[in-house]
Amino acid sequence: MPAVSKGDGMRGLAVFISDIRNCKSKEAEIKRINKELANIRSKFKGDKALDGYSKKKYVCKLLFIFLLGHDIDFGHMEAVNLLSSNKYTEKQIGYLFISVLVNSNSELIRLINNAIKNDLSSRNPTFMCLALHCIANVGSREMAEAFAGEIPRILVAGDTMDSVKQSAALCLLRLYKASPDLVLMGEWTSRVVHLLNDQHMGVVTAAISLITCLSSKNPDEFKTCVSLAVSRLSRIVSSASTDLQDYTYYFVPAPWLSCKLLRLLQCYPPPEDGAVKGRLVECLETILNKAQEPPKSKKVQHSNAKNAILFEAISLIIHYDSEPNLLVRACNQLGQFLQHRETNLRYLALESMCTLASSEFSHEAVKTHIETVINALKTERDVSVRQRAADLLYAMCDRSNAKQIVAEMLSYLETADYSIREEMVLKVAILAEKYAVDYSWYVDTILNLIRIAGDYVSEEVWYRVIQIVINRDDVQGYAAKTVFEALQAPACHENMVKVGGYILGEFGNLIAGDPRSSPLVQFNLLHSKFHLCSVPTRALLLSAYIKFINLFPETKATIQEVLRSDSQIRNSDVELQQRAVEYLKLSSIASTDVLATVLEEMPPFPERESSILAKLKKKKGPGAVSVELEDGKERGELNGGGDRGGDAAIAASNASTPSPSADLLGLRSTAPASGATPSAGSLLVDVFSEAGPSATSAGVNDDGFLRFVCKNNGVLFENQLLQIGIKSEYRQNLGRMYLFYGNKTSVQFVSFNTTVSCPGELFRSTKTVEPLVEGGAQVQQVINIECLTDFIDAPLLNIKFRYGGALQNISLKLPVTINKFFQPTEMAAADFFQRWKQLSQPQQEAQKIFKASHGMDTEVLKAKLLGLGTALLENVDPNPENYVCAGVIQTKAQQVGCLLRLEPNAQAQMYRLTLRSSKDTVSQRVCDLLAEQF
Amino acid sequence: MIKAILIFNNHGKPRLSKFYEHYSEDTEQQIIRETFHLVSKRDENVCNFLEGGMLIGGSENKLIYRHYATLYFVFCVDSSESGLGILDLIQVFVETLDKCFENVCELDLIFHVDKVHNILAEMVMGGMVLETNMNEIITQVDAQNKMEKSEAGIAGAPARAVSAVKNMNLPEMPRNINIGDISIKVPNLPSFK
C-alpha cells in the first residue's frame, strides 16, 4: 500500500495547481495566482467561519504559491489558528505553514509559543513532535526563552517515546546554536552523554549531533563521551551485516551513525586510556581492512556507504596524526582511490590528501602521488575534481618539487576554467615566491603568469613582484632584461606594461649597454603601448618617462617632446595632465643633480608578509591556506595605489633629501622644506608599514586622529568596505584637505553622503560628493578650512551610505589640529631665551611629564617635532639632549607665538614637555596634542 | 549541518525548497536559481560534489546532489557532513518517497508538497539528521496517514476498507523490493510548469 494514496487530498488544490501548470505564459500564471490570492484573502476576511478543511486547503495553496517564488503576506493568522485545532491534519498544516513562512515575527511568535506549549504538554507524541519541529525550524530567541528549560527535561525523561526523544535532541541542538546562553546543560550533561548507549539507534543518531556540537564547544564537560563513542563504534563495526536490521543499509551496518561517531571523536585528541585507545585502533584497522574485502553487493549504494565510513576513519587518523602505521595505510588507501573509476572517490581522495599533506609523517608519502595528481589536473573531465587536484598540488608543494608543480600549474592555467583562474594565479604566485631559490625563476614565473592569465592577475601579484625586484639587487638586471623581452610581444597584457614601466623606469639603465635595448629603444617600446592603456597605467608610464630623463639624459629631448604634445599636456584627465605638466617643468627647470636626487632609486621595501597570501586566505576562507599569516595586512601597496606611483616615488626621494623641487610638485606650498620632509616621508611609512588601521570598528577614531598630529597624509580609516585616505596642506591660517573614499568591495555604494561639522572657530567649505561610488572606485572630496581663532575640538566627518541594502554610518574626527596652522620661526639662542622669559606668567605655560610609549630615537623625535609644524632650533638649549622649537600659530583673529621645549630622559624613559605661548588655551592644547605623540 | 534541501526539475522549476538557515524570500529564490545553474550545466557521470554558489556561502559549503530522471535533489551542507553519507541520505529520501507514493514521479511532488515536507521532516530536523532508517520513517508517515484518514470520517471509510483488504493476505510488508537503481517514472507530459 502506498503510504500516500493519490486519490484523496484536496480537489480544489489539485485544480488550482493544474490551472497554473496549464498557463501558457508567465503573465497568465501571475494573473491566475493573483486571482487565487484575492479569492483566499476574501475567504479569510469573510464573515462566514471557515471549517478546518477549507483553511487547510487555502493554506496549502498559499504554500504552493510561495514555492513558485511569490511573496505571501497574509494567512499567518489563519495558520496560527490551525495550530490550536484538535485535528491532526489541521494542526499539521498549520505547523507546516509556519515552519516554511514564519521567521521571527514577534507578535505571532507569542501566539505560536502558546500553541506549542499546549502541544508539548499534551502527552500526544505526534503533537509533541510537531511542536518540537516547529521550534527547531523557527529557532528564534523568544522560543529559546520559552522552551530552553523544558526541552532537556523531555529529552531525558524515562517515559518519553523514542520518536519524541529524537526530535527533542535536535530541537535542543537548534536552540543551543541560536542562543547558547539560554541552554544550560549543567545537570543534564551526563544523561545526555549516556544517550549514546540508548537502545534505539534513531535516538543515538539524533543525540550524537547534539553531543558533537556541545562537545566542540565544551570539550571538558563532555569528555566522557569518548569512551562511550568508541564502544558504540566498536559494536557497530564488529557486528554482522544483519545484526542491526533496519539500520543496515545495503549490507553495511549503520553507516550514518558510524560516520557521526567518527566525527564526534574528531573533537578530541587520541584517548589517553590505553584500553579505549586499543579498542579504537582496532576499529580503525577493521574499517581499513574491510575496504580490501570483496564487496557484498554490486550496488553503488553498498560501496558508497562503506566508503563513507572509510573516509571518516581516515579523517580521524589524520586528525590524530600520531599513529604512523595507520597514517601510511590511510595514505595508501587514498592513493588507490586517486585512480578509482568512481569520480566521487577520486574527488574525496584528493580532498582528504590535502589535509594529509600537512602531516609531517605523511607529507613524503603524499608526494609520491605527484604524477597521478598532475595527471588528474590535466585529464579530469570534472572541474570540481580538477579544482581539488590543484588544491592538493598546492598543499604538497615544497622546495623539492616546487619547480615542477609551478610549471604544471602554469601550463594548466592556459586552459583552466574561468571560475578557478584567479585562485590558481594566486597560488602560483605564492608558491613561486615561497620556494624561489633563485629569483630569476621567480621573475620568469610571474611574468609568465601575467602573459598567460593577465586578466586574473590581481594588483597584489604585480605589486609583489616589484617589491621583490626592488629589494633584491641581484635580480634587477635580469628582471629588466626579461620584462624588456616580454614587452616585445605585439599584444601584451596591461599588467605587463605596468610591471615593464616600473622596472625599466627603475632599472632600465642595467640593460642600456646593449644596443638592442638602448635607452631610446626602451622608451619607444614602452611608448608604443601607451595609447592602448588605461589611465592609471598611462600615469605610471609618465612617471617612468621622467625617470628615463634622469637615467638617460640623451632621451630628454624625445621625452619632453612627448610630454609637450597636446595629447599629454592638454589631456582631459586631470591626473595625466598634471603629471605631464609637472614632469615637463621638472625636467626643464631642475638641474641634473636635483633631478637625480628627486628621482633617486626607490628605497627597499620593509620585509613583510606577502599580501597575496592574505588575499588567498580571504578568498578561500580561513583554514584553506596552510601558512600562518598576520591578520589585517591586506594592502600591500607599492605606492599607495598604483595610479599614484609617480607622486609617491618622488615624495620618497623628498623624504630622504629635502630639495627645492618640493615646491615644483606642489606637494607643500609652505616654503621651508623642513616642514615638508617628515610629512611626505610619513605618507610612505604609513602606507607601507602600517597599512592603515585595518578593520577599525566604526565610531569616533581617537586613535587614527592622533596619528595625524605630526603628519598630513595617510590612511585615516579603513574597514572591510571603505578606505579613507587623506592628504592635506596648510598655509598660514588656511588649509585644504583632500579626502579619498575608496570602495574596497565590488559592489557600488549608494546614497553616499558625507557631512562635515566644524566647531565655530573654524570655517570650512565642502564640495559634496557624488551619491554613487562604484565597486573598486575612489572618489575625492576637497574641504577648505580657515582657522578663525584658536580651537580645541576637531571637525567631525560623518559618512553615510548603503551597501547591499544595509545603511552604514561612520563618524570620524578629521585630523585638523591647532598645530597645523603653525608657521615655523627660526631664531637665535639669545632671542629664544629672551622670549621664553617674556612668557613667564603661570597661565602662559603648560607642562607635562609623561612616559615614553615609543622608542626615543633622535631622528624620529626630530621628525615628529618638525611634523608638528614648528622650527627645530639647533644649538639653543645648553643641554644637547634637549629640543627646542618655535613657531607662530596663524589664525584669522590673531597670531600666537609659541615656544616649546622637550627634555627626554633616556634612563627613566620619560619626557618633560613645556609649552609657552601668548595664549593659555593654545599652550594647553598644543601640549596635550604633542604629549600623545612620543 | 545541512543548510538547505532543494528539489527542482530539469528546467529549474522548484518542487521543494527547505532552508535551515534564515534567508530573505528573494535570496531563497536566487539561491534556487543559482544552484540550478551550477548543477544543471554539469555532465552526467561527473562527481556529485561541487562548491556552493556565492549566495549560500561559497566554498565554505558544498552542494551534494543526485539527478533522478526529471528531478535534481540538491543538499547544501557545511564541512561537518560526510559527502558520501549525504549521498546515501538522498538515496534514502528518494526510496522513501518511492514507497510512500508508489513509484514516485514529479507530479506526486507537485500535488503533494505537504506530504513531501512531512516525509522530509521525519528525516531531517533543523538541518540535522533525525532518522536514517527507511522503515522507521515510513512507519511514522503511515501513522500520520491513519490519523488523517480517521479524521476524514465517513468520507475516509471506503479508502480504509480498501487498504484493509489490500493488506489482508500479506503476512509481512515486502521490503527492499525493486529499489536499488531507482528511476522516477515520468508520465508522458509536456514540459512541466
mmCIF file of N, CA and C in Angstrom, chain A residues 422-493:
data_model
loop_
_atom_site.group_PDB
_atom_site.id
_atom_site.type_symbol
_atom_site.label_atom_id
_atom_site.label_comp_id
_atom_site.label_asym_id
_atom_site.label_seq_id
_atom_site.Cartn_x
_atom_site.Cartn_y
_atom_site.Cartn_z
ATOM 1 N N GLU A 422 41.498 32.820 -11.099
ATOM 2 C CA GLU A 422 42.080 33.815 -10.198
ATOM 3 C C GLU A 422 42.766 33.133 -9.017
ATOM 4 N N GLU A 423 42.096 32.094 -8.510
ATOM 5 C CA GLU A 423 42.674 31.383 -7.386
ATOM 6 C C GLU A 423 43.974 30.685 -7.787
ATOM 7 N N MET A 424 43.970 30.106 -8.977
ATOM 8 C CA MET A 424 45.183 29.434 -9.460
ATOM 9 C C MET A 424 46.333 30.431 -9.553
ATOM 10 N N VAL A 425 46.020 31.609 -10.087
ATOM 11 C CA VAL A 425 47.055 32.631 -10.242
ATOM 12 C C VAL A 425 47.659 32.974 -8.887
ATOM 13 N N LEU A 426 46.795 33.158 -7.892
ATOM 14 C CA LEU A 426 47.299 33.490 -6.556
ATOM 15 C C LEU A 426 48.175 32.356 -6.029
ATOM 16 N N LYS A 427 47.738 31.136 -6.265
ATOM 17 C CA LYS A 427 48.507 30.010 -5.745
ATOM 18 C C LYS A 427 49.876 29.936 -6.405
ATOM 19 N N VAL A 428 49.892 30.091 -7.727
ATOM 20 C CA VAL A 428 51.175 30.050 -8.422
ATOM 21 C C VAL A 428 52.077 31.158 -7.880
ATOM 22 N N ALA A 429 51.518 32.343 -7.719
ATOM 23 C CA ALA A 429 52.329 33.466 -7.257
ATOM 24 C C ALA A 429 52.907 33.195 -5.878
ATOM 25 N N ILE A 430 52.102 32.596 -5.024
ATOM 26 C CA ILE A 430 52.582 32.329 -3.663
ATOM 27 C C ILE A 430 53.679 31.268 -3.678
ATOM 28 N N LEU A 431 53.415 30.173 -4.415
ATOM 29 C CA LEU A 431 54.415 29.105 -4.444
ATOM 30 C C LEU A 431 55.723 29.617 -5.032
ATOM 31 N N ALA A 432 55.604 30.416 -6.100
ATOM 32 C CA ALA A 432 56.811 30.906 -6.755
ATOM 33 C C ALA A 432 57.651 31.724 -5.780
ATOM 34 N N GLU A 433 56.949 32.532 -4.978
ATOM 35 C CA GLU A 433 57.698 33.368 -4.045
ATOM 36 C C GLU A 433 58.245 32.553 -2.877
ATOM 37 N N LYS A 434 57.402 31.651 -2.381
ATOM 38 C CA LYS A 434 57.762 30.920 -1.181
ATOM 39 C C LYS A 434 58.968 30.012 -1.433
ATOM 40 N N TYR A 435 58.994 29.396 -2.602
ATOM 41 C CA TYR A 435 60.041 28.408 -2.839
ATOM 42 C C TYR A 435 61.094 28.884 -3.833
ATOM 43 N N ALA A 436 61.121 30.194 -4.063
ATOM 44 C CA ALA A 436 62.103 30.692 -5.013
ATOM 45 C C ALA A 436 63.494 30.525 -4.435
ATOM 46 N N VAL A 437 64.334 29.774 -5.132
ATOM 47 C CA VAL A 437 65.724 29.664 -4.706
ATOM 48 C C VAL A 437 66.499 30.745 -5.447
ATOM 49 N N ASP A 438 66.324 30.783 -6.766
ATOM 50 C CA ASP A 438 66.914 31.917 -7.446
ATOM 51 C C ASP A 438 65.781 32.798 -7.945
ATOM 52 N N TYR A 439 65.986 34.074 -7.789
ATOM 53 C CA TYR A 439 64.895 34.994 -8.046
ATOM 54 C C TYR A 439 64.635 35.203 -9.530
ATOM 55 N N SER A 440 65.574 34.771 -10.374
ATOM 56 C CA SER A 440 65.278 34.901 -11.799
ATOM 57 C C SER A 440 64.133 33.946 -12.155
ATOM 58 N N TRP A 441 64.115 32.780 -11.508
ATOM 59 C CA TRP A 441 62.993 31.863 -11.731
ATOM 60 C C TRP A 441 61.687 32.510 -11.284
ATOM 61 N N TYR A 442 61.756 33.168 -10.138
ATOM 62 C CA TYR A 442 60.554 33.843 -9.642
ATOM 63 C C TYR A 442 60.046 34.873 -10.649
ATOM 64 N N VAL A 443 60.960 35.698 -11.148
ATOM 65 C CA VAL A 443 60.560 36.742 -12.093
ATOM 66 C C VAL A 443 59.971 36.104 -13.352
ATOM 67 N N ASP A 444 60.633 35.069 -13.861
ATOM 68 C CA ASP A 444 60.110 34.372 -15.040
ATOM 69 C C ASP A 444 58.688 33.886 -14.799
ATOM 70 N N THR A 445 58.515 33.267 -13.636
ATOM 71 C CA THR A 445 57.212 32.684 -13.346
ATOM 72 C C THR A 445 56.122 33.752 -13.323
ATOM 73 N N ILE A 446 56.388 34.837 -12.634
ATOM 74 C CA ILE A 446 55.339 35.851 -12.521
ATOM 75 C C ILE A 446 55.069 36.500 -13.880
ATOM 76 N N LEU A 447 56.121 36.736 -14.657
ATOM 77 C CA LEU A 447 55.881 37.339 -15.967
ATOM 78 C C LEU A 447 55.100 36.373 -16.851
ATOM 79 N N ASN A 448 55.403 35.092 -16.743
ATOM 80 C CA ASN A 448 54.603 34.099 -17.467
ATOM 81 C C ASN A 448 53.156 34.141 -17.030
ATOM 82 N N LEU A 449 53.003 34.282 -15.738
ATOM 83 C CA LEU A 449 51.655 34.342 -15.174
ATOM 84 C C LEU A 449 50.883 35.493 -15.796
ATOM 85 N N ILE A 450 51.538 36.630 -15.906
ATOM 86 C CA ILE A 450 50.869 37.795 -16.474
ATOM 87 C C ILE A 450 50.589 37.551 -17.958
ATOM 88 N N ARG A 451 51.533 36.908 -18.614
ATOM 89 C CA ARG A 451 51.353 36.666 -20.050
ATOM 90 C C ARG A 451 50.179 35.705 -20.277
ATOM 91 N N ILE A 452 50.106 34.654 -19.469
ATOM 92 C CA ILE A 452 49.096 33.623 -19.703
ATOM 93 C C ILE A 452 47.723 34.058 -19.209
ATOM 94 N N ALA A 453 47.685 34.646 -18.061
ATOM 95 C CA ALA A 453 46.390 34.934 -17.434
ATOM 96 C C ALA A 453 46.372 36.350 -16.877
ATOM 97 N N GLY A 454 46.791 37.301 -17.693
ATOM 98 C CA GLY A 454 46.914 38.679 -17.223
ATOM 99 C C GLY A 454 45.652 39.233 -16.582
ATOM 100 N N ASP A 455 44.503 38.855 -17.132
ATOM 101 C CA ASP A 455 43.260 39.403 -16.600
ATOM 102 C C ASP A 455 43.014 38.964 -15.173
ATOM 103 N N TYR A 456 43.595 37.843 -14.803
ATOM 104 C CA TYR A 456 43.301 37.300 -13.482
ATOM 105 C C TYR A 456 44.387 37.645 -12.481
ATOM 106 N N VAL A 457 45.392 38.363 -12.953
ATOM 107 C CA VAL A 457 46.471 38.743 -12.052
ATOM 108 C C VAL A 457 46.043 39.998 -11.301
ATOM 109 N N SER A 458 45.817 39.856 -10.020
ATOM 110 C CA SER A 458 45.319 41.000 -9.267
ATOM 111 C C SER A 458 46.488 41.937 -8.962
ATOM 112 N N GLU A 459 46.136 43.116 -8.484
ATOM 113 C CA GLU A 459 47.169 44.110 -8.207
ATOM 114 C C GLU A 459 48.200 43.584 -7.223
ATOM 115 N N GLU A 460 47.727 42.834 -6.229
ATOM 116 C CA GLU A 460 48.651 42.325 -5.216
ATOM 117 C C GLU A 460 49.810 41.573 -5.859
ATOM 118 N N VAL A 461 49.490 40.824 -6.922
ATOM 119 C CA VAL A 461 50.517 39.980 -7.514
ATOM 120 C C VAL A 461 51.599 40.824 -8.187
ATOM 121 N N TRP A 462 51.169 41.799 -8.973
ATOM 122 C CA TRP A 462 52.233 42.553 -9.651
ATOM 123 C C TRP A 462 52.912 43.561 -8.734
ATOM 124 N N TYR A 463 52.214 44.033 -7.698
ATOM 125 C CA TYR A 463 52.899 44.860 -6.690
ATOM 126 C C TYR A 463 54.035 44.058 -6.082
ATOM 127 N N ARG A 464 53.693 42.787 -5.794
ATOM 128 C CA ARG A 464 54.626 41.954 -5.063
ATOM 129 C C ARG A 464 55.902 41.706 -5.876
ATOM 130 N N VAL A 465 55.739 41.470 -7.182
ATOM 131 C CA VAL A 465 56.934 41.186 -7.964
ATOM 132 C C VAL A 465 57.832 42.427 -7.965
ATOM 133 N N ILE A 466 57.234 43.594 -7.983
ATOM 134 C CA ILE A 466 58.047 44.814 -7.974
ATOM 135 C C ILE A 466 58.723 44.991 -6.625
ATOM 136 N N GLN A 467 57.981 44.722 -5.560
ATOM 137 C CA GLN A 467 58.608 44.804 -4.230
ATOM 138 C C GLN A 467 59.850 43.930 -4.170
ATOM 139 N N ILE A 468 59.696 42.727 -4.688
ATOM 140 C CA ILE A 468 60.806 41.781 -4.564
ATOM 141 C C ILE A 468 61.977 42.201 -5.443
ATOM 142 N N VAL A 469 61.671 42.658 -6.656
ATOM 143 C CA VAL A 469 62.763 43.078 -7.543
ATOM 144 C C VAL A 469 63.514 44.267 -6.923
ATOM 145 N N ILE A 470 62.765 45.194 -6.346
ATOM 146 C CA ILE A 470 63.415 46.370 -5.775
ATOM 147 C C ILE A 470 64.287 45.989 -4.586
ATOM 148 N N ASN A 471 63.809 45.031 -3.818
ATOM 149 C CA ASN A 471 64.556 44.668 -2.617
ATOM 150 C C ASN A 471 65.776 43.783 -2.897
ATOM 151 N N ARG A 472 65.834 43.145 -4.064
ATOM 152 C CA ARG A 472 66.925 42.215 -4.317
ATOM 153 C C ARG A 472 67.739 42.688 -5.500
ATOM 154 N N ASP A 473 68.893 43.238 -5.238
ATOM 155 C CA ASP A 473 69.617 43.825 -6.359
ATOM 156 C C ASP A 473 70.213 42.780 -7.298
ATOM 157 N N ASP A 474 70.309 41.513 -6.839
ATOM 158 C CA ASP A 474 70.881 40.510 -7.739
ATOM 159 C C ASP A 474 69.957 40.159 -8.894
ATOM 160 N N VAL A 475 68.701 40.511 -8.788
ATOM 161 C CA VAL A 475 67.771 40.093 -9.829
ATOM 162 C C VAL A 475 67.342 41.258 -10.733
ATOM 163 N N GLN A 476 67.794 42.463 -10.359
ATOM 164 C CA GLN A 476 67.257 43.633 -11.063
ATOM 165 C C GLN A 476 67.607 43.645 -12.544
ATOM 166 N N GLY A 477 68.854 43.334 -12.847
ATOM 167 C CA GLY A 477 69.252 43.335 -14.252
ATOM 168 C C GLY A 477 68.487 42.294 -15.044
ATOM 169 N N TYR A 478 68.355 41.121 -14.433
ATOM 170 C CA TYR A 478 67.635 40.051 -15.121
ATOM 171 C C TYR A 478 66.182 40.453 -15.349
ATOM 172 N N ALA A 479 65.592 41.056 -14.314
ATOM 173 C CA ALA A 479 64.196 41.460 -14.428
ATOM 174 C C ALA A 479 64.030 42.464 -15.553
ATOM 175 N N ALA A 480 64.950 43.424 -15.635
ATOM 176 C CA ALA A 480 64.838 44.436 -16.684
ATOM 177 C C ALA A 480 64.923 43.776 -18.057
ATOM 178 N N LYS A 481 65.846 42.843 -18.185
ATOM 179 C CA LYS A 481 66.028 42.184 -19.476
ATOM 180 C C LYS A 481 64.778 41.380 -19.837
ATOM 181 N N THR A 482 64.283 40.622 -18.882
ATOM 182 C CA THR A 482 63.141 39.759 -19.173
ATOM 183 C C THR A 482 61.901 40.578 -19.507
ATOM 184 N N VAL A 483 61.706 41.609 -18.740
ATOM 185 C CA VAL A 483 60.500 42.394 -18.969
ATOM 186 C C VAL A 483 60.599 43.119 -20.313
ATOM 187 N N PHE A 484 61.801 43.500 -20.649
ATOM 188 C CA PHE A 484 62.009 44.140 -21.947
ATOM 189 C C PHE A 484 61.652 43.168 -23.072
ATOM 190 N N GLU A 485 62.088 41.922 -22.908
ATOM 191 C CA GLU A 485 61.770 40.921 -23.930
ATOM 192 C C GLU A 485 60.263 40.647 -23.977
ATOM 193 N N ALA A 486 59.660 40.567 -22.801
ATOM 194 C CA ALA A 486 58.233 40.261 -22.769
ATOM 195 C C ALA A 486 57.424 41.353 -23.460
ATOM 196 N N LEU A 487 57.907 42.583 -23.344
ATOM 197 C CA LEU A 487 57.174 43.700 -23.950
ATOM 198 C C LEU A 487 57.279 43.702 -25.464
ATOM 199 N N GLN A 488 58.202 42.919 -26.010
ATOM 200 C CA GLN A 488 58.330 42.867 -27.468
ATOM 201 C C GLN A 488 57.094 42.257 -28.118
ATOM 202 N N ALA A 489 56.371 41.437 -27.362
ATOM 203 C CA ALA A 489 55.192 40.793 -27.947
ATOM 204 C C ALA A 489 54.249 41.868 -28.472
ATOM 205 N N PRO A 490 53.672 41.631 -29.646
ATOM 206 C CA PRO A 490 52.811 42.662 -30.236
ATOM 207 C C PRO A 490 51.620 42.987 -29.333
ATOM 208 N N ALA A 491 51.029 41.974 -28.718
ATOM 209 C CA ALA A 491 49.915 42.252 -27.821
ATOM 210 C C ALA A 491 50.325 41.773 -26.445
ATOM 211 N N CYS A 492 50.579 42.691 -25.559
ATOM 212 C CA CYS A 492 50.862 42.187 -24.225
ATOM 213 C C CYS A 492 49.922 42.819 -23.224
ATOM 214 N N HIS A 493 49.727 42.092 -22.147
ATOM 215 C CA HIS A 493 48.700 42.497 -21.206
ATOM 216 C C HIS A 493 49.082 43.789 -20.489
#
